[in-house]
Coordinates of C-alpha atoms and ligand atoms in Angstrom, one line a residue:
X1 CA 169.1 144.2 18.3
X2 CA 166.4 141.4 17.5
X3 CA 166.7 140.6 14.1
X4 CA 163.7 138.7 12.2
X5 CA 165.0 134.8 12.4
X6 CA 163.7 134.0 9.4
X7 CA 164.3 135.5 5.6
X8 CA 161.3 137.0 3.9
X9 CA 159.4 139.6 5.1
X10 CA 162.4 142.0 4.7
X11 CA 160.3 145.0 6.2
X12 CA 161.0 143.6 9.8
X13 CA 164.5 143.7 8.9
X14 CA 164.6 147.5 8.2
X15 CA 162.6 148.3 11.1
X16 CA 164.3 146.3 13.5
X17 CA 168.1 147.8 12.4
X18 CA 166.4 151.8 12.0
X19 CA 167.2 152.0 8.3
X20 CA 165.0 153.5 5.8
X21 CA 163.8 150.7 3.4
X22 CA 164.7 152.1 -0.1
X23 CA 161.7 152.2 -2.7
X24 CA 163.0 149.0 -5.0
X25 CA 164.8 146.0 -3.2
X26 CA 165.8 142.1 -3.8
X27 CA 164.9 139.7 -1.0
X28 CA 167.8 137.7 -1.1
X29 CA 166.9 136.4 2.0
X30 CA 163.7 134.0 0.7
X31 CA 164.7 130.8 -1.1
X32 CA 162.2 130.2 -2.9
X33 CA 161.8 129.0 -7.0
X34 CA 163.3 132.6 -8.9
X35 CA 161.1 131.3 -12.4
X36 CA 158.1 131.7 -9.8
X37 CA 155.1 129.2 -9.8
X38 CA 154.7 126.7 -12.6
X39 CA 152.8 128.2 -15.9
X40 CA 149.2 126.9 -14.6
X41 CA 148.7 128.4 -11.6
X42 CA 148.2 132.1 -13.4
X43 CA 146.0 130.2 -16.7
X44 CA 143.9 128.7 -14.1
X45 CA 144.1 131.0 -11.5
X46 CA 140.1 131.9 -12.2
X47 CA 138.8 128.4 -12.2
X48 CA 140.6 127.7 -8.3
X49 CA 137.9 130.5 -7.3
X50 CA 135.4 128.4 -7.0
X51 CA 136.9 126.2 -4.0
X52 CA 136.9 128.9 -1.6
X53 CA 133.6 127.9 -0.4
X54 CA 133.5 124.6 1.0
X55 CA 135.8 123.3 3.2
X56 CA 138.7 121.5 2.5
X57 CA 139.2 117.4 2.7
X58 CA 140.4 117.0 5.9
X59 CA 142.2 114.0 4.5
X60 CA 143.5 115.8 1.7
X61 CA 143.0 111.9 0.3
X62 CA 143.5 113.2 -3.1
X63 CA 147.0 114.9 -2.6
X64 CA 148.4 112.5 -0.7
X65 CA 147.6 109.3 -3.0
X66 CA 149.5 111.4 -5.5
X67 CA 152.1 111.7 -3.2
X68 CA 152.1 108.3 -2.3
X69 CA 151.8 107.1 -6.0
X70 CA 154.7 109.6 -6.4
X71 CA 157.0 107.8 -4.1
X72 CA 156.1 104.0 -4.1
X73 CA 154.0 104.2 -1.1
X74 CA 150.9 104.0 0.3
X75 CA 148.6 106.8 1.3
X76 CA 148.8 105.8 5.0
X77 CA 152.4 106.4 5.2
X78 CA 151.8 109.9 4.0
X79 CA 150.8 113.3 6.0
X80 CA 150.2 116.8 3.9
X81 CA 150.5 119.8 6.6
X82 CA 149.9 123.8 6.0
X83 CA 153.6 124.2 5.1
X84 CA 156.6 122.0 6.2
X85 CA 156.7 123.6 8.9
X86 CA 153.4 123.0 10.7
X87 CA 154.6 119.3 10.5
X88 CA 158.3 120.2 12.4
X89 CA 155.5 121.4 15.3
X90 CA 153.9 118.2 14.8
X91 CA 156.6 115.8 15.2
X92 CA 157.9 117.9 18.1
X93 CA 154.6 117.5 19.9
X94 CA 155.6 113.6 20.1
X95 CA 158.2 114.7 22.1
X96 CA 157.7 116.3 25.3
X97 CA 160.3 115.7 27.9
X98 CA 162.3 113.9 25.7
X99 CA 165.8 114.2 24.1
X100 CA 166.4 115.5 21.0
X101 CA 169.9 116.2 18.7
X102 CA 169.5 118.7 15.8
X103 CA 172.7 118.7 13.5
X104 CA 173.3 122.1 13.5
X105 CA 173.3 124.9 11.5
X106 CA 169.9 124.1 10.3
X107 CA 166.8 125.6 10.4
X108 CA 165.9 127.8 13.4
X109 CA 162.4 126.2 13.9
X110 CA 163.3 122.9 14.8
X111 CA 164.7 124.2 17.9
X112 CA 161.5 126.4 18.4
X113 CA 159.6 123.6 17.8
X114 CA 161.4 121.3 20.3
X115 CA 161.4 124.0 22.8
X116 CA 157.9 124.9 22.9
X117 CA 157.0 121.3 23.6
X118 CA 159.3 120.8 27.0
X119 CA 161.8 118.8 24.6
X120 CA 165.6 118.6 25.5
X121 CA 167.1 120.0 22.7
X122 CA 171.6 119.5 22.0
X123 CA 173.3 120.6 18.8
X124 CA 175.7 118.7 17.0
X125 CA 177.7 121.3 15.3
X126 CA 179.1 121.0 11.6
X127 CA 182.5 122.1 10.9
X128 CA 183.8 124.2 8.0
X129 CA 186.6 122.6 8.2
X130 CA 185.2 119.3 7.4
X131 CA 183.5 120.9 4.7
X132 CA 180.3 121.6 6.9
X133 CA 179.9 117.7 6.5
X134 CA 178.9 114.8 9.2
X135 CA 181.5 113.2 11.0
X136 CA 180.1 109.9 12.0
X137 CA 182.0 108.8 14.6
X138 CA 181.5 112.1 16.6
X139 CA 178.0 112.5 15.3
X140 CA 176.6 109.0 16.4
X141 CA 178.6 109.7 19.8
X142 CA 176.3 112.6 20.4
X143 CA 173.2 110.5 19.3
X144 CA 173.5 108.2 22.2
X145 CA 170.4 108.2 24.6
X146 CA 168.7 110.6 22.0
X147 CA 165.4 110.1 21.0
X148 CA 165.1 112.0 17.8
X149 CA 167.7 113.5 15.3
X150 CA 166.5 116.3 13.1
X151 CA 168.8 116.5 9.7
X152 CA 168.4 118.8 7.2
X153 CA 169.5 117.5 3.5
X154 CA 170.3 119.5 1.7
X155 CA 171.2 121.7 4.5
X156 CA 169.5 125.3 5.6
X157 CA 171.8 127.6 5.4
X158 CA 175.0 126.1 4.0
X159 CA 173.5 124.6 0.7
X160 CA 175.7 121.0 1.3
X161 CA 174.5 117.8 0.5
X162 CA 175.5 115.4 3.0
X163 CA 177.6 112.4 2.2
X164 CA 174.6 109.5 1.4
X165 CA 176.7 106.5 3.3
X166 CA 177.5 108.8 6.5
X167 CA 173.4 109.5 6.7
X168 CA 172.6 105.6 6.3
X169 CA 175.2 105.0 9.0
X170 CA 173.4 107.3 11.3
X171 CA 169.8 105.9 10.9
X172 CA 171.0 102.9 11.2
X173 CA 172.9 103.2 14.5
X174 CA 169.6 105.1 15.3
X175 CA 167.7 102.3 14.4
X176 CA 169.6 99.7 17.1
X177 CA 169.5 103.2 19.9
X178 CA 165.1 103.1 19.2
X179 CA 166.2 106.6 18.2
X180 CA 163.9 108.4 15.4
X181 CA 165.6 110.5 12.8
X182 CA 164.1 113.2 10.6
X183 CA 165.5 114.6 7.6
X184 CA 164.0 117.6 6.4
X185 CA 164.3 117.3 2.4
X186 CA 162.7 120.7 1.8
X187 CA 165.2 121.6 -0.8
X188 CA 166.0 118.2 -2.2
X189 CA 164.6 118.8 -5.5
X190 CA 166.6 121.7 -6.4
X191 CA 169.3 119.4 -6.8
X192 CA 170.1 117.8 -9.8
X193 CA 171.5 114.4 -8.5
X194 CA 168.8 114.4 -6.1
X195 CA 169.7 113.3 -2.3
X196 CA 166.5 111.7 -1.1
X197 CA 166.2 108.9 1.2
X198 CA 162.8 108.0 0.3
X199 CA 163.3 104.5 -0.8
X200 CA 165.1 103.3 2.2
X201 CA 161.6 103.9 4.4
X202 CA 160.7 100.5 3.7
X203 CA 164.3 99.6 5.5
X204 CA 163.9 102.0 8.3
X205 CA 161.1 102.1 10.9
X206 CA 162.8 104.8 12.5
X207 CA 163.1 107.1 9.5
X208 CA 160.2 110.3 8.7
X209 CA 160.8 112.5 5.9
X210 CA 159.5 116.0 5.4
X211 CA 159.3 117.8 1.9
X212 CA 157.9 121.2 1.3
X213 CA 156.3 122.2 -2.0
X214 CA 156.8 126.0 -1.2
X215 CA 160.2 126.2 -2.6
X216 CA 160.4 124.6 -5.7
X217 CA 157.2 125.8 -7.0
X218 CA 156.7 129.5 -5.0
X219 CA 153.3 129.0 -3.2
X220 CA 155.2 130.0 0.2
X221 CA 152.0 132.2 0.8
X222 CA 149.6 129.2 0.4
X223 CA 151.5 126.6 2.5
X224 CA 152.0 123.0 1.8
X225 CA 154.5 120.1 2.7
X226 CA 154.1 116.3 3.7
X227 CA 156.1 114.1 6.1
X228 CA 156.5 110.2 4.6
X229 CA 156.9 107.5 7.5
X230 CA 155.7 104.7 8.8
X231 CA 151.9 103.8 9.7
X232 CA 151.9 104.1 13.2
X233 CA 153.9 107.6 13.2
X234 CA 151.9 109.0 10.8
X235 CA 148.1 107.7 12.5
X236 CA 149.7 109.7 15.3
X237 CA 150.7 112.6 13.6
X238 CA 147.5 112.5 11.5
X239 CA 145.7 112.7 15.4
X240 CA 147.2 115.7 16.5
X241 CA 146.6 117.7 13.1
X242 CA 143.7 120.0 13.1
X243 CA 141.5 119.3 11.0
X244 CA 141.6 121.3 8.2
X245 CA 145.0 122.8 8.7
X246 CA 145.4 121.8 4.8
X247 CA 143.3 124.3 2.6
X248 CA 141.8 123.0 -0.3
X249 CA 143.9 125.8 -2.6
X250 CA 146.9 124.3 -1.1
X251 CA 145.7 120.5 -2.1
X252 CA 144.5 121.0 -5.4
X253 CA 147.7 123.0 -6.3
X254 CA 149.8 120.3 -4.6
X255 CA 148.1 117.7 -6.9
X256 CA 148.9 119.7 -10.1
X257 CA 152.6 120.9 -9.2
X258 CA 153.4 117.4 -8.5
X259 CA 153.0 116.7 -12.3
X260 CA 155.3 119.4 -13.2
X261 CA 158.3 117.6 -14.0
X262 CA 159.2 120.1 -16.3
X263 CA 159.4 123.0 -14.0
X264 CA 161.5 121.0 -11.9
X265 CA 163.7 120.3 -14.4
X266 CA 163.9 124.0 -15.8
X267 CA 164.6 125.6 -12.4
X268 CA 167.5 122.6 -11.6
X269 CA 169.7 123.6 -14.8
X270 CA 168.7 127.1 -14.4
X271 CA 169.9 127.2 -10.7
X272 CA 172.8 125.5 -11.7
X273 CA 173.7 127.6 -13.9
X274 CA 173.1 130.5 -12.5
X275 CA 174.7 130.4 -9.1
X276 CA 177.7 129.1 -10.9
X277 CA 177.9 132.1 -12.5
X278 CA 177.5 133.9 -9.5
X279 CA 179.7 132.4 -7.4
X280 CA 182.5 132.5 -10.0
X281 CA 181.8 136.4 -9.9
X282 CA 181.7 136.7 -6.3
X283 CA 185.1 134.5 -5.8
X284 CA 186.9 136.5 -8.9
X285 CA 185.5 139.8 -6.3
X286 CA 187.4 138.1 -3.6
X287 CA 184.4 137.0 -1.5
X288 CA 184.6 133.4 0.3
X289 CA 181.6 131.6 -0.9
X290 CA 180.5 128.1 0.3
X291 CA 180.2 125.2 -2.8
X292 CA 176.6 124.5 -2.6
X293 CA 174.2 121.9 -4.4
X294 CA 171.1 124.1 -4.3
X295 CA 169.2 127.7 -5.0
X296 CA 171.0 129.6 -2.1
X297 CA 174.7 129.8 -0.6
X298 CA 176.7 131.0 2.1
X299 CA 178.9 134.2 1.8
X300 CA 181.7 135.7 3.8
X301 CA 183.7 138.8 3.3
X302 CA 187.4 137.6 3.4
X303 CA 187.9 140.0 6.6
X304 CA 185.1 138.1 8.3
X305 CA 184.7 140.4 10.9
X306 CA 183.2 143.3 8.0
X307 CA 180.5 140.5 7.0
X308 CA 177.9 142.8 9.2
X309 CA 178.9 145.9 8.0
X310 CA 178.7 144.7 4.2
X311 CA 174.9 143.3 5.2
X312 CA 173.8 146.6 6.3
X313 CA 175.6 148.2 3.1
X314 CA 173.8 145.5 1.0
X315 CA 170.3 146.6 2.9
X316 CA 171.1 150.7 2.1
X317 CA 171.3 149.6 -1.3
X318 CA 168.0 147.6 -1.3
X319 CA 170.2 144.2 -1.5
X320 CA 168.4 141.9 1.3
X321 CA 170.2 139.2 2.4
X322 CA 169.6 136.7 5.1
X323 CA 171.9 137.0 8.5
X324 CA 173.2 133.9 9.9
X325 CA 173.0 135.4 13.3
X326 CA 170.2 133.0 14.5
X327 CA 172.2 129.9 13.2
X328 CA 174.2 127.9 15.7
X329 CA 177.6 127.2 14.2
X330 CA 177.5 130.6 11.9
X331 CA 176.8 133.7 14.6
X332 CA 176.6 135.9 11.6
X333 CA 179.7 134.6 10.4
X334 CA 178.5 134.2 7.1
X335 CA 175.4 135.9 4.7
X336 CA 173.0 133.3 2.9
X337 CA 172.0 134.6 -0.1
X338 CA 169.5 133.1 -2.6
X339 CA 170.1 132.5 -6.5
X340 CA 167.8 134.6 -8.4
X341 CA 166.7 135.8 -11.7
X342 CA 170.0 136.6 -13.8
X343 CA 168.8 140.6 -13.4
X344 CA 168.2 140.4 -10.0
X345 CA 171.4 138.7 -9.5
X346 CA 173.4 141.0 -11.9
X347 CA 171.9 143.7 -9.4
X348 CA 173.5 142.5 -6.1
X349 CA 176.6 141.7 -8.2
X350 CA 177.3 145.7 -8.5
X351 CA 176.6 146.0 -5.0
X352 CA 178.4 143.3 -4.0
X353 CA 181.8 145.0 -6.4
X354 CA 180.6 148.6 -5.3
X355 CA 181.5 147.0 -1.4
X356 CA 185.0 146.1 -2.6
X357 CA 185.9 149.8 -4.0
X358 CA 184.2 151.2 -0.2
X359 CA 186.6 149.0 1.8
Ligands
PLP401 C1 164.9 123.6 5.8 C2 163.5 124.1 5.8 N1 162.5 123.2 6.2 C3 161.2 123.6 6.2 C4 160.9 124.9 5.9 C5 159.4 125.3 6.0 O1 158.8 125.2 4.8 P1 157.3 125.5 4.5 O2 157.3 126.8 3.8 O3 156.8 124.4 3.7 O4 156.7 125.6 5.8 C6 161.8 125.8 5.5 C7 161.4 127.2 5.2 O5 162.3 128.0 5.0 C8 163.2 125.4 5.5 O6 164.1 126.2 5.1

């Protein structure tokens, strides 16, 4: 059975297993902001009408000096793509035939990515019983004779924040190795002590970072995210880019989210709270569930081996969460499910108890 290897979408997930999709469900499996888009975007919806006639700037010169204002940077050292991922495909494309590590579970399209452009692609694979955290001596072992190491902090799927010293230790052995590493801080702002490595750029030649603004403020269906990195990566990244892969929706709503501290804010202690909550119900249910420091977590029946059968029980019921089939390390081990609104929450929560009086 070839399950979609991505959340959202959850149609593909009921036509791929046979089951009827029921007329209301939750898409548990998208992680994406649950207070939605920040207030403006629906007050000003009307006036954003009028850029869908002329093309975009293919510089996006306005976005990204707001990004680079943002950080402490300058524009050069800054790249907006259509989504985070379009950049993953970019900073693959440097490296055909080479080596690459991904710390694994993570993301499936790093892999894809690396694959599609002749890369040679080895996982280092976490441990649950180190917490799903790095292990530096073992990881920088497997870094050897790499050329690039893809991280994801805060990690896709388990929700950890990695341990900030163990990270610097591994871009800095990279650094001596000429190796390049990349840490995808998609979900970094969902956290309230935030785990960004941004300032140590200026330290690290070999050090890109990629942020995506399709999370924290829901505009997954208009695509935006930016790497940060040195001049010379960048210029080559910037060559490779089509031209107006950035649409000019996606830019001017980058520049306005980016003021939105508030929103950030709001979603980071309602998030907190909330998955708290949930978690404390799911654990007083008896389900195993993963500490984590953002909007999504991972989930295990106790009798691991029922965890597919309670994902198909969840889907009859119009519960969608996301399988961890596709994750190296997990093999379905495990269900990922987003925090959302308290009633949407409260919803999978009776599923979630009506499962314990079916087994
Ligand atoms: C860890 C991670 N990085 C990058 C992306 C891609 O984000 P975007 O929507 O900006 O392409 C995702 C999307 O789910 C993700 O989970």
């Amino acid at each position: 059975m070839n399950l979609p290897s991505h959340g959202s979408n959850p149609q593909y997930v009921y036509e791929a297993l046979k089951l009827k999709q029921p007329d209301k469900i939750v898409d548990f499996s998208v992680n994406t902001n649950p207070l939605g888009p920040p207030d403006f975007l629906k007050d000003q919806w009307g006036a954003l009408f009028e850029l869908v006639t002329d093309y975009p700037d293919p510089l996006a010169s306005e976005l990204r000096s707001v990004i680079a204002d943002k950080e402490g940077l300058n524009i050069d050292q800054v790249l907006s793509g259509n989504g985070a991922a379009e950049l993953i495909f970019l900073v693959a494309s440097l490296f055909h035939g080479k080596k690459a590590l991904i710390v694994s579970p993570a993301f499936s399209e790093y892999e894809q990515a690396l694959l599609s452009y002749g890369c040679e692609v080895e996982e280092y694979i976490l441990e649950e019983k180190n917490g799903w955290q790095l292990d530096p001596p073992v990881l920088l072992k497997a870094l050897k004779g790499k050329d690039l190491v893809v991280i994801c902090n805060p990690n896709n799927p388990t929700g950890i924040m990695y341990d900030k010293n163990h990270i610097l230790e591994v871009i800095s052995y990279a650094k001596d190795q000429k190796t390049l590493v990349m840490i995808d801080e998609a979900f970094y702002d969902f956290a309230e002590n935030s785990p960004t490595l941004a300032a140590e750029l200026p330290n690290y030649q070999n050090l890109i970072i990629l942020r995506s603004l399709t999370k924290m403020y829901a505009i997954a269906g208009v695509r935006l995210g930016y790497v940060l990195g040195n001049r010379d990566l960048i210029h080559k990244l910037e060559d490779r880019k089509p031209h107006w892969s950035v649409n000019s929706l996606a830019q001017q709503l980058g520049i306005r989210c980016l003021h939105e501290a508030n929103h950030v804010r709001k979603t980071q202690q309602f998030i907190k709270a909330e998955r708290e909550r949930v978690q404390s119900s799911l654990h007083s249910l008896s389900y195993s569930v993963l500490k984590s420091n953002v909007n999504f977590f991972l989930v295990k029946d106790l009798h691991q081996h029922r965890t597919d059968q309670l994902y198909q029980f969840l889907l009859s019921k119009g519960i969608v969460t996301r399988h961890t089939r596709n994750f190296k390390g997990l093999e379905g081990s495990h269900l990922r499910m987003a925090v959302k609104t308290r009633e949407e929450n409260d919803r999978m929560l009776e599923q979630m108890k009506e499962w314990r009086g079916e087994c």
